[in-house]
XYZ file of C-alpha atoms in Angstrom:
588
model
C 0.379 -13.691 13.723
C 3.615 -15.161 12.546
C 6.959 -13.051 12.791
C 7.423 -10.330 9.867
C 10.647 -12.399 9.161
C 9.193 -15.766 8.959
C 6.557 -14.317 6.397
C 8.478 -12.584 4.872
C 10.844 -15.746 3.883
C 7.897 -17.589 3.161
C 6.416 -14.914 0.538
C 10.129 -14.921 -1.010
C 9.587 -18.823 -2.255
C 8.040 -18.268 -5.433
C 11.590 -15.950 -6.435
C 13.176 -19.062 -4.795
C 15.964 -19.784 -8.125
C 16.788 -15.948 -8.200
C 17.013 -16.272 -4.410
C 19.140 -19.121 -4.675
C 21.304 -17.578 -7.880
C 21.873 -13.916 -5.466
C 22.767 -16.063 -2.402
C 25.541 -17.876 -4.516
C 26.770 -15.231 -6.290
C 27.351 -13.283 -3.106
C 28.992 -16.173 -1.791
C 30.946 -16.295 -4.596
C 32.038 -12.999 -4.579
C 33.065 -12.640 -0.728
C 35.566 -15.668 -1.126
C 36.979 -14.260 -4.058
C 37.033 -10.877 -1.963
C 39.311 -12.736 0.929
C 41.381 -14.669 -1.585
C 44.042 -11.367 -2.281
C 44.641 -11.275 1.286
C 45.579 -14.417 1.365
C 47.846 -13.910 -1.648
C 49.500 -11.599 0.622
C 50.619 -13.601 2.786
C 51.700 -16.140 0.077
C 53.781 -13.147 -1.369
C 55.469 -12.648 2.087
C 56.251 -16.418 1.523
C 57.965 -16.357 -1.718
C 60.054 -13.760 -0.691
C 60.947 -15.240 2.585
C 61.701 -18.596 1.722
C 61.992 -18.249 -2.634
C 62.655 -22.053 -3.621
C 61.261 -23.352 -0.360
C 58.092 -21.170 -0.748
C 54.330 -22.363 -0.952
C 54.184 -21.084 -4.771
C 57.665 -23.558 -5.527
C 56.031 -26.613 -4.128
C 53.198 -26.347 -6.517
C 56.209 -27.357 -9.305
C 57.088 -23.194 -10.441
C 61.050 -23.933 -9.763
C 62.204 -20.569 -10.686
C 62.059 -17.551 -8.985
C 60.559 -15.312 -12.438
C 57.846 -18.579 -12.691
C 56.522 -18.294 -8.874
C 56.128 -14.582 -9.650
C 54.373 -15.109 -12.914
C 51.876 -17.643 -11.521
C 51.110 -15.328 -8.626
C 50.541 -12.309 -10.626
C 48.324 -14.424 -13.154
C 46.085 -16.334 -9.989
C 45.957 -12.375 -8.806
C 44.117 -11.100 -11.754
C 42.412 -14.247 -12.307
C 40.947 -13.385 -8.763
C 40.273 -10.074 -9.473
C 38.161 -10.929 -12.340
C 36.510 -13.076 -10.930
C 35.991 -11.088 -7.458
C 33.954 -8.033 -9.838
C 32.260 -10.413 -11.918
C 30.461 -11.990 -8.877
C 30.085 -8.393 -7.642
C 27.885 -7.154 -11.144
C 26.406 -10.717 -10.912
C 25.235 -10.231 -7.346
C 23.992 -6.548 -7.438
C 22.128 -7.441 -10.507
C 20.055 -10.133 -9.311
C 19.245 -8.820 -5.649
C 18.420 -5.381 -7.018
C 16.109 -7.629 -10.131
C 14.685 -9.704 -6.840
C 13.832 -6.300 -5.280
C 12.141 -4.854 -7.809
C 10.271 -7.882 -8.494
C 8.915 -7.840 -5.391
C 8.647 -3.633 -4.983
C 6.182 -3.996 -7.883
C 4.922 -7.606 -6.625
C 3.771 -6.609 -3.079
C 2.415 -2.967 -4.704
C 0.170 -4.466 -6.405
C -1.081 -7.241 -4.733
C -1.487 -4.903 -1.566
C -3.407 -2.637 -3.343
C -5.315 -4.779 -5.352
C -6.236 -6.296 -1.976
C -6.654 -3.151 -0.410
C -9.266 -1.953 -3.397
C -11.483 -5.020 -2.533
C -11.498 -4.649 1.012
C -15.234 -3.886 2.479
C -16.552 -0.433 2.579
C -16.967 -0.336 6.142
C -13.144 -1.064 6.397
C -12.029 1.529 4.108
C -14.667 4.115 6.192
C -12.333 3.619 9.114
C -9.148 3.578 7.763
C -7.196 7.024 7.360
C -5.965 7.139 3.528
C -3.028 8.347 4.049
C -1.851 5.287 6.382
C -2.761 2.937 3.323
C -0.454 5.271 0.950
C 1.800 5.109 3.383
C 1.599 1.362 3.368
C 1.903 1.270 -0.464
C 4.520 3.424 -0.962
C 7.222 4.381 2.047
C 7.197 1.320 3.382
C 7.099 -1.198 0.563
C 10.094 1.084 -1.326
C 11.833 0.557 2.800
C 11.440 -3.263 1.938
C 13.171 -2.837 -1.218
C 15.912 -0.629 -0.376
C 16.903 -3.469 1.832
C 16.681 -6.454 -0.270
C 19.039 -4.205 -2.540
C 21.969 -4.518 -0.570
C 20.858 -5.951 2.946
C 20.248 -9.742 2.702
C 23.897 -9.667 0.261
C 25.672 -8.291 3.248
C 24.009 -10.640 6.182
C 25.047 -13.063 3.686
C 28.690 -12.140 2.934
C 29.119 -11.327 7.150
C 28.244 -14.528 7.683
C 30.556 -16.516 4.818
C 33.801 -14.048 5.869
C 33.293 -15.217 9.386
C 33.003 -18.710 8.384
C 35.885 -18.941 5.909
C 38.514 -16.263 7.724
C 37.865 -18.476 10.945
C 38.799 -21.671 9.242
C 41.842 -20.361 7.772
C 42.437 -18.670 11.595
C 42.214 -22.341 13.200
C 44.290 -23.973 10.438
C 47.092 -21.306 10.680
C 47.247 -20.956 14.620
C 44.046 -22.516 17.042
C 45.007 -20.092 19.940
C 45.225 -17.053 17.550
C 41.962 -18.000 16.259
C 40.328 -18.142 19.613
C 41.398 -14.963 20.661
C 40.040 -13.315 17.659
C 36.665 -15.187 17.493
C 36.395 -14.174 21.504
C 34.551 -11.129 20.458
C 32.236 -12.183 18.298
C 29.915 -13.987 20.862
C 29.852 -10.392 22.552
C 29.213 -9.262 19.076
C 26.060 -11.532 18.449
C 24.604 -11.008 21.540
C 24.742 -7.280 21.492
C 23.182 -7.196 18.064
C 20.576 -9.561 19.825
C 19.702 -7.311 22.454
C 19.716 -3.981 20.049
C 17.079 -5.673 17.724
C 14.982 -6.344 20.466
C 14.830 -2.529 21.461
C 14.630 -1.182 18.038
C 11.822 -3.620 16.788
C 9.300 -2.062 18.802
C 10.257 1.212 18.191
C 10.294 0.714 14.626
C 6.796 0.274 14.656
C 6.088 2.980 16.532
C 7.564 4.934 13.959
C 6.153 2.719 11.006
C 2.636 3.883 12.534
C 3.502 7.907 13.061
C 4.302 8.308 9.669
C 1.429 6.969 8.436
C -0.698 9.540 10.752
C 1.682 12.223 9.322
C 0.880 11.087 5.842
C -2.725 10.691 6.436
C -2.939 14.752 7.755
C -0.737 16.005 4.936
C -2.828 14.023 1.819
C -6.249 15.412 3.786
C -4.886 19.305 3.769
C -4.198 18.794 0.521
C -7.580 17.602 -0.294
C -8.803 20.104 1.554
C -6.931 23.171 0.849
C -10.014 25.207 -0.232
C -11.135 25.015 3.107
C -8.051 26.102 4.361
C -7.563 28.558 2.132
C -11.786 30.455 3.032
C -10.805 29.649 6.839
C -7.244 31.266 7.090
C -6.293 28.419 9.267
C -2.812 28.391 7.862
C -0.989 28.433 11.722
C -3.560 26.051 12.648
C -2.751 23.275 10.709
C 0.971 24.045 10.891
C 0.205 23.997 14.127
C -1.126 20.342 14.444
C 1.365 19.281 10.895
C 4.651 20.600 13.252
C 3.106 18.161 16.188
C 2.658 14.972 14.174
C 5.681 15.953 12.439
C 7.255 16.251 15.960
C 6.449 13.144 17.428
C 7.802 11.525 14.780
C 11.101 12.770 15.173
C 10.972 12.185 18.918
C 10.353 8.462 18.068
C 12.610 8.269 15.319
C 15.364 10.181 17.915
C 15.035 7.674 20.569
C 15.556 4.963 18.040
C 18.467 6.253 16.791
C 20.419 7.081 20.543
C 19.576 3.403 20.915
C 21.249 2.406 17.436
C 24.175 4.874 17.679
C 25.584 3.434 20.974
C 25.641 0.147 18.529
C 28.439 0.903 16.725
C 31.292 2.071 19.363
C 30.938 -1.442 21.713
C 31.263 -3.206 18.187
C 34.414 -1.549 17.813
C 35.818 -1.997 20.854
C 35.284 -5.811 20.490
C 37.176 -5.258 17.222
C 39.741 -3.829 18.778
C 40.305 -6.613 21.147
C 40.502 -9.311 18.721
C 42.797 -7.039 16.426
C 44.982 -5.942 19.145
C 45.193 -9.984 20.573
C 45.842 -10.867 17.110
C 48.589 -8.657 16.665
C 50.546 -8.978 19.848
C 50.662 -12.856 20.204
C 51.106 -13.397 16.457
C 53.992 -10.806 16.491
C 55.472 -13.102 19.130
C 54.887 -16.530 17.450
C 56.125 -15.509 14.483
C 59.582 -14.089 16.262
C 60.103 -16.956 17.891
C 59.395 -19.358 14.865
C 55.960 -21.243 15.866
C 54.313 -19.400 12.701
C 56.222 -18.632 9.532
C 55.772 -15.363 8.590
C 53.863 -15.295 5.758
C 51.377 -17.070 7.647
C 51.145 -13.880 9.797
C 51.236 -11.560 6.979
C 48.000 -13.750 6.491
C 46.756 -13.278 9.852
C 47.326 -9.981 10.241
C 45.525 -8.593 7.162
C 42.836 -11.363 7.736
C 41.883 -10.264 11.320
C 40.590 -6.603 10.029
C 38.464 -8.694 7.737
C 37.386 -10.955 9.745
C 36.315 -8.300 12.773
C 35.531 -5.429 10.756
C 32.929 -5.899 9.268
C 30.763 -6.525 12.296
C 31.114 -2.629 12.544
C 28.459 -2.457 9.910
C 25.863 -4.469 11.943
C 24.409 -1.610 13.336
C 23.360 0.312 10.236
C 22.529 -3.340 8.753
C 20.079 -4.043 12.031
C 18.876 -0.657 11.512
C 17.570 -1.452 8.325
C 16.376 -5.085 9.154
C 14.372 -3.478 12.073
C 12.414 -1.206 9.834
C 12.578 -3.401 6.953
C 10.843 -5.727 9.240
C 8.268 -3.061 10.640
C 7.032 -2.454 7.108
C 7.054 -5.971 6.275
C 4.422 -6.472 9.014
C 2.569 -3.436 7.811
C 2.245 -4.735 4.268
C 1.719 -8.812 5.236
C -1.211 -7.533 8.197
C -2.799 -5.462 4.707
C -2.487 -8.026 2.977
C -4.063 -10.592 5.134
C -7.204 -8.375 5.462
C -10.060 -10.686 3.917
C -12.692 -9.452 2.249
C -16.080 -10.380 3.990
C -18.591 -9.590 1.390
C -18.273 -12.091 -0.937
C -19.935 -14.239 -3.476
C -21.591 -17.977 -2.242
C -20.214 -20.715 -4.107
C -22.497 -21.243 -7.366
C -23.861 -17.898 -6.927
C -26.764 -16.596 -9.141
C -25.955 -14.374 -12.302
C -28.413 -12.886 -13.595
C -28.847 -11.666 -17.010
C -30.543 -8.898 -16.098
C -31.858 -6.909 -13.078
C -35.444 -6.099 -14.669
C -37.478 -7.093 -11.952
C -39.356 -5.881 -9.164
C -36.560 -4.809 -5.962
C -38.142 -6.112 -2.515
C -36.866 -4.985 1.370
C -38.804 -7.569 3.693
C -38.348 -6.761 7.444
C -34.969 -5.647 6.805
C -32.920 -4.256 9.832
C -29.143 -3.075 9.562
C -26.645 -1.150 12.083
C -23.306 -0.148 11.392
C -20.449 -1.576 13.401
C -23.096 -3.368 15.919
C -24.478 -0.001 17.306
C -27.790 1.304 16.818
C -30.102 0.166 13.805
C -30.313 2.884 11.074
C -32.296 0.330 8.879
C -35.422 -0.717 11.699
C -37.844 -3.794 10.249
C -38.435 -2.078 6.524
C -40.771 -3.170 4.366
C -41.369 -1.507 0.458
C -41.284 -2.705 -3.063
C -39.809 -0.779 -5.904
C -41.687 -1.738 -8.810
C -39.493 -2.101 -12.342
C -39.411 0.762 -14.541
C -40.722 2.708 -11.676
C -39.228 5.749 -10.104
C -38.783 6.173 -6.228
C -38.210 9.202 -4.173
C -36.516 8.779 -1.217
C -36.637 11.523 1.538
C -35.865 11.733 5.422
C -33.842 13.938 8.108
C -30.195 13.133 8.059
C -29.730 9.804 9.649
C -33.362 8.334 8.656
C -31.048 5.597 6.672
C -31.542 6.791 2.875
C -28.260 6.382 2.142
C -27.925 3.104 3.391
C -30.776 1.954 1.224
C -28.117 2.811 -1.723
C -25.394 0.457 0.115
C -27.485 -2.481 0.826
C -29.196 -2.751 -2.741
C -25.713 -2.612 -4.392
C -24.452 -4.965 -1.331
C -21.897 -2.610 0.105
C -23.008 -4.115 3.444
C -25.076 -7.560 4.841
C -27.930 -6.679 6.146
C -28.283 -7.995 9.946
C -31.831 -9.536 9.230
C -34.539 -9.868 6.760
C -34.053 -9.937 2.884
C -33.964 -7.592 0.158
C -34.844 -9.576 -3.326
C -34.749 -8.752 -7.152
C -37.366 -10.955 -9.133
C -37.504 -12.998 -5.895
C -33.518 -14.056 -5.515
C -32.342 -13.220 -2.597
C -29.308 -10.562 -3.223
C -27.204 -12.476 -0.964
C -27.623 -15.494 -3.573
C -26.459 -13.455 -6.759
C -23.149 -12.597 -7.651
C -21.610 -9.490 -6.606
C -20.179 -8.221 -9.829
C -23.204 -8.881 -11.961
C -25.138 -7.184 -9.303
C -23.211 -3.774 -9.382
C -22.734 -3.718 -12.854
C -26.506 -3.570 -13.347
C -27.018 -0.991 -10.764
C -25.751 2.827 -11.624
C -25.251 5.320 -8.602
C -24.846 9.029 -8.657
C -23.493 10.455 -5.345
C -23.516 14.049 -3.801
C -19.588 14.361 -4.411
C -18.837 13.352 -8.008
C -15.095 12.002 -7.955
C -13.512 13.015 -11.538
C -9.956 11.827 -12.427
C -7.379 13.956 -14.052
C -7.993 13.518 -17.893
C -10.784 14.610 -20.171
C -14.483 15.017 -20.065
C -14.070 12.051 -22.733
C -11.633 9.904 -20.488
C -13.712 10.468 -17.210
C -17.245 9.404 -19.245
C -15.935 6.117 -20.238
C -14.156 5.164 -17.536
C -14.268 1.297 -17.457
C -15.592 1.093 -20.246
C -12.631 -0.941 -23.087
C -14.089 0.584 -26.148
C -16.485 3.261 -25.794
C -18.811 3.861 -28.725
C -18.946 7.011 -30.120
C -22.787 6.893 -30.618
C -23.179 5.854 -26.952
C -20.762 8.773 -25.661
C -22.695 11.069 -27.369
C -26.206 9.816 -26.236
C -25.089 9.837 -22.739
C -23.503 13.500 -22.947
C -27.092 14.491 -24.299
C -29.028 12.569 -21.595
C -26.962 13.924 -19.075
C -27.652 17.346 -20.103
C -23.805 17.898 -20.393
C -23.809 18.847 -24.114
C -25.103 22.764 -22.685
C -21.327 23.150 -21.328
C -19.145 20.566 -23.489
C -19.817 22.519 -26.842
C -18.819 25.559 -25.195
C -15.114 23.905 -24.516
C -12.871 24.612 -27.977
C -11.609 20.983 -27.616
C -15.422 19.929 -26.681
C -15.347 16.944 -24.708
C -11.102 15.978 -25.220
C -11.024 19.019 -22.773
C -8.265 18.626 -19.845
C -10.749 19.448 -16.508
C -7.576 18.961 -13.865
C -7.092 16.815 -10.721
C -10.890 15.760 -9.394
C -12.220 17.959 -12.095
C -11.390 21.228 -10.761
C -11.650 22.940 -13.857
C -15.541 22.387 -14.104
C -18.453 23.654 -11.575
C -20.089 21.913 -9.108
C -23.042 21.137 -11.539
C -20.878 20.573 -14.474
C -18.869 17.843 -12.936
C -22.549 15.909 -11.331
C -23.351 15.819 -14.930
C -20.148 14.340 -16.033
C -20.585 11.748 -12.955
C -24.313 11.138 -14.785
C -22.589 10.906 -17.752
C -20.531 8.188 -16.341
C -23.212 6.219 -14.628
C -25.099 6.195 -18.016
C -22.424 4.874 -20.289
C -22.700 0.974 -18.537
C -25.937 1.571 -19.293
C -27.787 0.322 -15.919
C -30.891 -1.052 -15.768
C -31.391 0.572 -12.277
C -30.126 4.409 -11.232
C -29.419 5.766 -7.710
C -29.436 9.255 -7.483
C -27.745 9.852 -3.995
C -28.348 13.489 -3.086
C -27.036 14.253 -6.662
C -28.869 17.709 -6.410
C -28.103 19.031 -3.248
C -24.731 21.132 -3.586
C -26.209 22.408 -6.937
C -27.730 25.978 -8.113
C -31.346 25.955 -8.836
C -30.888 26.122 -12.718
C -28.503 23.175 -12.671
C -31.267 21.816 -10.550
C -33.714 22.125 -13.587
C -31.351 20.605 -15.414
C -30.783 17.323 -13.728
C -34.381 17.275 -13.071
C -34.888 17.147 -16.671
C -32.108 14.319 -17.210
C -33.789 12.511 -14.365
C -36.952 12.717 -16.414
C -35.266 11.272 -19.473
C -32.606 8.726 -18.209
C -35.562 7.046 -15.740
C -37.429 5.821 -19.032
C -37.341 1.983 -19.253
C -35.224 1.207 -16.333
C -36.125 1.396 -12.263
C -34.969 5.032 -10.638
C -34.336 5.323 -6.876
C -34.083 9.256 -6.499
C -32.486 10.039 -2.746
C -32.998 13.539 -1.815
C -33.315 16.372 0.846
C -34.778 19.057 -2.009
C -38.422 17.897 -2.449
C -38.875 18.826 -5.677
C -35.999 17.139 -7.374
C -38.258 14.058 -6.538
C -41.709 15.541 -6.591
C -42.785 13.872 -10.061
C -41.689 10.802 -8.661
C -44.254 7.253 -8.825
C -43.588 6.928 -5.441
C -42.494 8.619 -2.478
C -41.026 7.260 0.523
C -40.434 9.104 3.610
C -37.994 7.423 6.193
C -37.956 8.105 9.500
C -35.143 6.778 12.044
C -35.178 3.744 9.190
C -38.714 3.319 9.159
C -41.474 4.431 6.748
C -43.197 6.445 8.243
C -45.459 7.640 4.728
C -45.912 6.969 1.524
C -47.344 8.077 -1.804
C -47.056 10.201 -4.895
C -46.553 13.849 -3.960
C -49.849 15.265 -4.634
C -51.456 12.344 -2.458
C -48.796 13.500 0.002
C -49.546 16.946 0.420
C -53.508 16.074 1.029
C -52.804 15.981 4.420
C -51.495 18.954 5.638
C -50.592 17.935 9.105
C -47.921 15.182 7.392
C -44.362 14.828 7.799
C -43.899 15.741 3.676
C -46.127 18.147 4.021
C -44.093 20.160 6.508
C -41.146 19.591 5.013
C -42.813 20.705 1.556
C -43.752 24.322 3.517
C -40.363 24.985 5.191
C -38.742 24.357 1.594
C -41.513 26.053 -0.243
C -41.590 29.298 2.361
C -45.326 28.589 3.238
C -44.101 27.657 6.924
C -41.321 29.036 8.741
């Protein structure tokens, strides 16, 4: 993988004129900054020497004149010193929003289309973390941080010309520190850099636990595990201050050497200028220039700790967001792949075998067709692969061999978007955003029809609960729907599914964390929505799918039986059949 820095330059290209603009305006602004105390100096002069002075051989004869021109240069440098300065902190702090909102998006865009099965390993709140701590850490120092590597760099350049045209051995003297300086700084980065992503990676953990209590503070809340989870919070939070500890005894011993080498040049300055200039090899406004040059030049090295600080874990998060945004997206469409018009056709699984993460097949050599217009009951122990059945048809994951088909295309040869936009799915957990019933119906939808809203609420079997809301279906239901019950919020998610208007429905367990009369209820929109499009009904109860066409029953991703329910239950020494007495009470 290339270096955080080098990528980080190389992402920077397309800002490359605003790049270019900040750079010289901080250029700018640093010379202008050194120019008074040079002025200094040329003060001393005119004082010293009056007629002979530096100002007097420019042509100002008179005494008043020199002054005049020096005050007027003075406040034309002044000017132009806090121009630069607005100039500069306007366009790096631009440049770092641009990219703040640049990377943000593109990382999460990225992020969003990343495969299921990397998402189902990932802990959220690292990826938050990713999208917010660390690229705001990359902005906070393109603010200010590039403008001072910049201006440390063009102060040592310019104050250590002016050094060697003024006095060579002075100059060396000074400039012996900064070597030491470099070299230091050299050996600090590479301590901190691996640190830094030490740290980079604990607070993404610490993240990750905190957004998951939060989640999850129901549970919390019935279990009373309040010291627990402190408990395991104050460790993550702990190691994170251990790392971010050592990091910092490392970057606090930074700042004293750097100051002693400052103090040697300064100290080397002053003594052998004091005695060149006493004994007439320097004039003395030439030392004035030295002198108040040498704290300039030297001084601000003293900031290169906090400023490698920064770099470091500007440069941790940098990697963070580059190595997210290099993921690449596996599933993906084949060039000139099929779009179909329409998904109205039979569904076929020919010797189709699948295992997550190359372990143990969950999907073992299945074979079934799904008629159109047909519905399908799905049922199995937990683990028999009914789920995955949902993934594969909408192409959440490859298969690993065999084909599934619609209308004899293989789904590997259609494109992906048509695909899922023809297929609806219900799941167990129905994910609501905070807004309205109204907002969370048509989500993704531009312009929702009122006539379709309202056929959907009614298919759903929503319009029981909506009418009883005084605002009706503009009713606020909170963060994930909170407001509403279990049921209520499954119908909403129905609601949802039916408003792209899919020409096949997966029910996903959509009845199991309900109460028997919201049961009934969804039973009865199952009845109604299944009408002139193909219904795959996944379910533990049996007799959410018991008036299905057809009835599958998995086992360890195999069928093991199949047939409507009443052929079924014939024989009573089946699979379905037991399962239909434990449910029913006629076994135990």
């Amino acid at each position: 993988m290339k270096k955080p820095l080098y990528t980080l330059l190389e992402y920077l290209k397309k800002w490359k004129l605003n790049v270019l603009l900040a750079s010289i305006y901080s250029i700018l602004n640093k010379v202008f900054d050194i120019a008074p105390e040079v002025l200094i100096g040329i003060a001393v002069d005119l004082v010293v020497k009056k007629n002979d002075s530096f100002v007097a051989s420019l042509g100002f004869e008179s005494i008043n004149a020199q002054v005049l021109f020096l005050g007027a240069v003075t406040f034309i440098i002044w000017v132009l010193e806090s121009s630069f300065e607005y100039l500069y902190m306007l366009k790096w702090r631009v440049l770092a929003q641009n990219v703040e909102h640049d990377l943000r998006v593109k990382a999460f865009d990225n992020a969003q289309k990343l495969d299921l099965s990397w998402h189902e390993k990932q802990k959220t709140g690292n990826i938050t973390s990713i999208l917010n701590d660390d690229i705001n850490q990359l902005e906070r120092f393109l603010n200010n941080g590039v403008n001072q590597i910049i201006q440390i760099v063009v102060s040592t350049v310019i104050i250590g010309f002016i050094f060697f045209y003024i006095s060579p051995l002075i100059a060396s003297i000074a400039i012996v520190p900064v070597p030491l300086i470099f070299l230091t700084s050299f050996l600090f980065q590479k301590k901190l850099s691996p640190r830094y992503k030490i740290i980079r990676e604990k607070v993404g953990s610490l993240n990750s636990m905190i957004m998951n209590n939060l989640v999850n503070i129901s549970v919390i809340k019935s279990f009373m595990t309040f010291e627990l989870e402190n408990k395991w919070l104050s460790k993550k939070s702990k190691d994170y201050q251990n790392e971010n500890i050592k990091a910092i005894s490392i970057s606090s011993a930074f700042n004293p050497l750097i100051r002693m080498g400052v103090l040697a040049g300064f100290l080397g300055t002053i003594l052998i200028g004091s005695y060149m200039a006493l004994n007439g090899t320097i004039a003395v406004g030439s030392y004035s220039v030295l002198v108040f040059l040498t704290q300039r030049f030297l001084w601000p090295f003293t900031s290169l700790s906090v400023l490698i600080d920064d770099l470091e874990r500007s440069l941790a998060s940098s990697a963070r967001i580059f190595e997210l945004l290099k993921k690449e997206t596996k599933i993906v469409n084949k060039p000139n792949a099929i779009v179909l018009q329409s998904v109205k056709n039979d569904i076929k699984f020919k010797n189709v075998s699948f295992a997550y993460n190359n372990g143990e097949n969950v999907i073992m050599n299945l074979d079934m067709e799904i008629s159109y217009g047909s519905s399908i009951g799905i049922v199995g122990d937990t683990g028999s692969g009914k789920t995955t059945i949902a993934k594969l048809l909408l192409r959440l994951y490859d298969i690993d061999s065999g084909n599934i088909t619609f209308g004899g295309y293989s789904i590997s040869d259609l494109d992906i978007k048509t695909l899922r936009s023809k297929i609806g799915i219900v799941g167990q957990e129905s994910f609501l955003f905070n807004g309205t019933i109204k907002h969370n119906i048509c989500y993704g939808i531009d312009s929702p029809s009122e006539k379709d809203i309202r056929t959907a609420i009614k298919q759903s079997q929503s319009e029981e609960f909506i009418n009883k809301f005084s605002k009706g279906y503009d009713t606020l239901i909170g963060e994930r729907g909170q407001t509403l019950s279990g049921g209520q919020r499954q119908r909403i998610s129905i609601a949802r599914t039916l408003m792209h208007k899919p020409e096949v429905i997966i029910f996903d367990e959509a009845t199991s964390s309900v109460d028997n009369r919201t049961e009934q209820l969804i039973q009865k929109a199952l009845f109604t929505i299944g009408q002139g499009r193909t219904s795959i009904i996944i379910a533990h109860r049996l007799s959410t799918i018991r008036n299905c066409t057809n009835i599958l029953v998995l086992k360890k991703g195999s069928i093991i039986e199949e047939g409507s329910h009443t052929e079924l239950l014939k024989n009573d020494k089946s699979y379905y059949s037991e399962l239909w007495g434990i449910q029913t009470g006629a076994r135990i």
